[in-house]
Short mmCIF file of C-alpha atoms in Angstrom, two decimals:
data_model
loop_
_atom_site.label_atom_id
_atom_site.label_comp_id
_atom_site.label_asym_id
_atom_site.label_seq_id
_atom_site.Cartn_x
_atom_site.Cartn_y
_atom_site.Cartn_z
CA UNK A 258 41.09 -31.94 -57.21
CA UNK A 259 41.30 -32.20 -53.42
CA UNK A 260 42.60 -28.65 -53.38
CA UNK A 261 39.31 -27.55 -55.12
CA UNK A 262 37.13 -29.66 -53.25
CA UNK A 263 38.36 -28.04 -50.03
CA UNK A 264 37.83 -24.78 -51.01
CA UNK A 265 34.48 -25.72 -52.13
CA UNK A 266 33.73 -26.81 -48.74
CA UNK A 267 35.59 -23.67 -47.40
CA UNK A 268 33.16 -21.48 -49.43
CA UNK A 269 29.92 -23.25 -48.14
CA UNK A 270 30.98 -23.42 -44.55
CA UNK A 271 31.74 -19.57 -44.86
CA UNK A 272 28.34 -19.01 -46.53
CA UNK A 273 26.68 -20.97 -43.71
CA UNK A 274 28.47 -19.22 -41.09
CA UNK A 275 27.27 -15.69 -42.69
CA UNK A 276 23.82 -16.88 -42.99
CA UNK A 277 23.73 -18.14 -39.19
CA UNK A 278 25.44 -14.60 -38.19
CA UNK A 279 22.65 -12.84 -40.11
CA UNK A 280 20.04 -14.90 -38.17
CA UNK A 281 21.41 -14.47 -34.90
CA UNK A 282 21.66 -10.79 -35.38
CA UNK A 283 18.35 -10.54 -36.58
CA UNK A 284 17.15 -12.29 -33.49
CA UNK A 285 19.43 -9.88 -31.34
CA UNK A 286 18.12 -7.10 -33.09
CA UNK A 287 14.35 -8.25 -32.32
CA UNK A 288 14.93 -8.65 -28.57
CA UNK A 289 13.56 -6.00 -26.48
CA UNK A 290 15.77 -3.76 -24.50
CA UNK A 291 15.22 -5.02 -20.71
CA UNK A 292 15.45 -1.28 -19.45
CA UNK A 293 12.69 -0.56 -22.12
CA UNK A 294 10.60 -3.38 -20.96
CA UNK A 295 11.02 -2.29 -17.04
CA UNK A 296 10.25 1.31 -17.90
CA UNK A 297 6.95 0.35 -19.90
CA UNK A 298 5.98 -1.98 -16.86
CA UNK A 299 6.02 0.73 -14.46
CA UNK A 300 4.73 3.21 -17.06
CA UNK A 301 1.72 0.87 -17.49
CA UNK A 302 0.64 1.95 -13.76
CA UNK A 303 0.56 5.64 -14.14
CA UNK A 304 -2.20 7.12 -12.37
CA UNK A 305 -2.69 4.46 -9.85
CA UNK A 306 -1.86 4.53 -6.17
CA UNK A 307 -0.69 1.36 -4.14
CA UNK A 308 -0.10 0.27 -0.74
CA UNK A 309 3.45 -0.93 0.43
CA UNK A 310 4.96 -2.13 3.70
CA UNK A 311 8.60 -2.71 5.04
CA UNK A 312 9.60 -6.13 4.43
CA UNK A 313 13.03 -6.04 5.80
CA UNK A 314 14.29 -3.19 7.91
CA UNK A 315 15.79 -2.60 11.17
CA UNK A 316 13.17 -1.99 14.07
CA UNK A 317 14.80 1.00 15.67
CA UNK A 318 16.14 2.86 12.48
CA UNK A 319 12.99 2.11 10.52
CA UNK A 320 10.25 2.27 13.19
CA UNK A 321 8.45 5.02 11.69
CA UNK A 322 8.19 3.38 8.31
CA UNK A 323 7.38 0.44 10.05
CA UNK A 324 4.37 1.57 11.87
CA UNK A 325 3.08 4.36 8.97
CA UNK A 326 0.66 3.70 6.05
CA UNK A 327 2.84 3.42 2.97
CA UNK A 328 1.43 4.53 -0.42
CA UNK A 329 3.00 5.14 -3.81
CA UNK A 330 1.40 6.98 -6.60
CA UNK A 331 2.42 6.89 -9.94
CA UNK A 332 2.00 10.27 -10.57
CA UNK A 333 3.31 11.89 -13.84
CA UNK A 334 4.64 9.75 -16.40
CA UNK A 335 6.08 10.60 -19.94
CA UNK A 336 8.15 8.49 -22.21
CA UNK A 337 11.62 9.84 -20.52
CA UNK A 338 10.73 9.80 -17.02
CA UNK A 339 8.21 8.86 -14.42
CA UNK A 340 7.69 10.57 -11.10
CA UNK A 341 6.25 8.57 -7.93
CA UNK A 342 5.42 10.30 -4.99
CA UNK A 343 6.09 8.08 -1.84
CA UNK A 344 3.50 8.81 1.33
CA UNK A 345 4.94 7.67 4.41
CA UNK A 346 2.15 8.31 6.79
CA UNK A 347 1.27 12.13 7.16
CA UNK A 348 4.86 12.51 5.45
CA UNK A 349 4.59 13.28 1.74
CA UNK A 350 8.02 14.78 1.46
CA UNK A 351 9.47 12.28 -1.32
CA UNK A 352 9.27 11.68 -4.75
CA UNK A 353 11.06 8.82 -6.80
CA UNK A 354 11.87 9.81 -10.26
CA UNK A 355 13.03 7.20 -12.78
CA UNK A 356 14.37 8.54 -16.13
CA UNK A 357 15.97 7.55 -19.39
CA UNK A 358 19.48 8.66 -19.88
CA UNK A 359 21.94 8.62 -22.73
CA UNK A 360 23.61 5.41 -20.73
CA UNK A 361 20.53 3.97 -19.50
CA UNK A 362 17.73 4.61 -16.54
CA UNK A 363 18.67 6.64 -13.32
CA UNK A 364 16.92 6.93 -10.12
CA UNK A 365 16.43 9.87 -8.07
CA UNK A 366 15.00 10.88 -4.74
CA UNK A 367 13.33 14.29 -4.55
CA UNK A 368 12.76 15.46 -1.10
CA UNK A 369 10.81 18.64 0.16
CA UNK A 370 10.00 20.54 2.79
CA UNK A 371 6.31 21.12 3.58
CA UNK A 372 6.67 24.79 1.52
CA UNK A 373 7.77 22.74 -1.46
CA UNK A 374 11.34 23.96 -1.38
CA UNK A 375 14.14 21.37 -1.53
CA UNK A 376 15.28 19.46 1.73
CA UNK A 377 18.92 19.78 2.11
CA UNK A 378 19.26 16.14 1.36
CA UNK A 379 17.73 15.90 -1.82
CA UNK A 380 18.25 14.58 -5.39
CA UNK A 381 20.21 11.81 -4.75
CA UNK A 382 20.43 8.48 -6.39
CA UNK A 383 22.28 7.01 -9.28
CA UNK A 384 22.41 5.59 -12.93
CA UNK A 385 22.33 1.97 -14.02
CA UNK A 386 26.01 0.39 -15.16
CA UNK A 387 24.48 -2.55 -16.90
CA UNK A 388 21.07 -3.52 -18.79
CA UNK A 389 19.93 -5.39 -16.03
CA UNK A 390 16.82 -7.27 -16.69
CA UNK A 391 13.03 -6.50 -17.41
CA UNK A 392 12.29 -7.18 -13.90
CA UNK A 393 15.13 -5.53 -12.02
CA UNK A 394 17.30 -2.53 -12.30
CA UNK A 395 20.18 -1.68 -9.68
CA UNK A 396 21.36 2.28 -8.99
CA UNK A 397 24.39 2.67 -7.42
CA UNK A 398 25.19 6.01 -5.72
CA UNK A 399 26.48 8.52 -8.45
CA UNK A 400 29.45 11.00 -7.45
CA UNK A 401 26.76 13.64 -6.91
CA UNK A 402 25.34 11.65 -4.22
CA UNK A 403 28.50 10.55 -2.55
CA UNK A 404 29.68 14.20 -2.23
CA UNK A 405 26.17 15.30 -0.76
CA UNK A 406 26.20 12.63 1.58
CA UNK A 407 29.62 13.64 2.56
CA UNK A 408 28.97 17.15 2.92
CA UNK A 409 25.81 16.61 5.15
CA UNK A 410 27.48 13.75 7.27
CA UNK A 411 25.51 10.89 5.83
CA UNK A 412 28.94 9.10 4.99
CA UNK A 413 27.48 5.67 5.34
CA UNK A 414 25.26 6.09 2.56
CA UNK A 415 28.07 6.67 0.19
CA UNK A 416 28.17 2.94 -0.54
CA UNK A 417 24.37 2.80 -1.11
CA UNK A 418 22.86 0.97 -4.03
CA UNK A 419 19.18 1.20 -4.97
CA UNK A 420 17.41 -1.66 -6.69
CA UNK A 421 13.77 -1.37 -7.90
CA UNK A 422 12.24 -4.71 -9.06
CA UNK A 423 9.16 -6.50 -10.04
CA UNK A 424 9.70 -9.89 -8.32
CA UNK A 425 6.12 -10.95 -9.75
CA UNK A 426 3.32 -9.23 -11.39
CA UNK A 427 1.91 -8.13 -8.54
CA UNK A 428 4.72 -6.74 -6.80
CA UNK A 429 6.90 -3.68 -6.82
CA UNK A 430 9.74 -3.56 -4.69
CA UNK A 431 12.17 -0.86 -3.76
CA UNK A 432 15.61 -2.13 -1.93
CA UNK A 433 18.34 -0.05 -0.17
CA UNK A 434 21.51 -2.18 0.15
CA UNK A 435 24.93 -1.23 1.73
CA UNK A 436 27.63 -2.55 4.14
CA UNK A 437 25.49 -3.56 7.33
CA UNK A 438 22.47 -1.97 6.08
CA UNK A 439 19.35 -3.29 4.16
CA UNK A 440 15.99 -1.87 4.02
CA UNK A 441 13.07 -2.94 1.53
CA UNK A 442 9.54 -1.93 0.88
CA UNK A 443 7.21 -4.29 -1.23
CA UNK A 444 4.66 -2.42 -2.77
CA UNK A 445 0.97 -4.44 -3.49
CA UNK A 446 0.21 -3.85 -7.37
CA UNK A 447 -2.80 -6.14 -7.33
CA UNK A 448 -5.47 -3.34 -6.16
CA UNK A 449 -5.51 0.03 -6.32
CA UNK A 450 -6.01 2.46 -3.04
CA UNK A 451 -7.27 5.93 -2.17
CA UNK A 452 -4.42 8.45 -3.42
CA UNK A 453 -3.26 10.62 -0.44
CA UNK A 454 -3.23 14.44 -0.37
CA UNK A 455 -0.84 16.31 -3.04
CA UNK A 456 2.89 15.84 -2.12
CA UNK A 457 4.63 18.66 -1.02
CA UNK A 458 6.35 20.51 -3.86
CA UNK A 459 3.44 19.90 -5.93
CA UNK A 460 0.76 22.56 -7.07
CA UNK A 461 -2.79 22.09 -6.37
CA UNK A 462 -3.46 21.37 -10.02
CA UNK A 463 -1.01 18.35 -9.34
CA UNK A 464 1.55 20.09 -11.36
CA UNK A 465 4.96 19.26 -10.47
CA UNK A 466 7.25 22.28 -9.17
CA UNK A 467 11.01 21.62 -10.18
#
């Protein structure tokens, strides 16, 4: 009888454990992917332009940025990619590109000359190594970027990690970190601003030129 009773308790405990596992599995599967939430939060701003400012920087290295009017525009959006031109005063050369990949999210920096052609230092960035959070994603420099930085003499940038964050519902934060270097721009999402002229590399009809 003791053996039979113990066996019965084992069956009951196993059943409870299995049921608990199913419940936990169901809860886990129902949780939204943090990268999906992050991407969709950014996607919700498509078509809008916002003002930003340098909040962490080097007074000498970043003097032009600190003095300039900074505007981003969440300009071209799809379920797989968001293109965000970054205007720094009269410099309309930069576009951030955030894309979905098989492994997560990717950030690239597209730099253009005035005629729309690629700047030699372009398409650098990285891909996420972890799910991050719905409010914060990090992008360590990928191998293409490291090689590009080495070839163009920007070896200090090989250790770059870029962060894109929503520290609160009214702020988008772009942050660059490496040894002895930190740079940060905070964008005010609480109100839209006038959209600047078309970025370099975009046609008059606002279609992007790869």
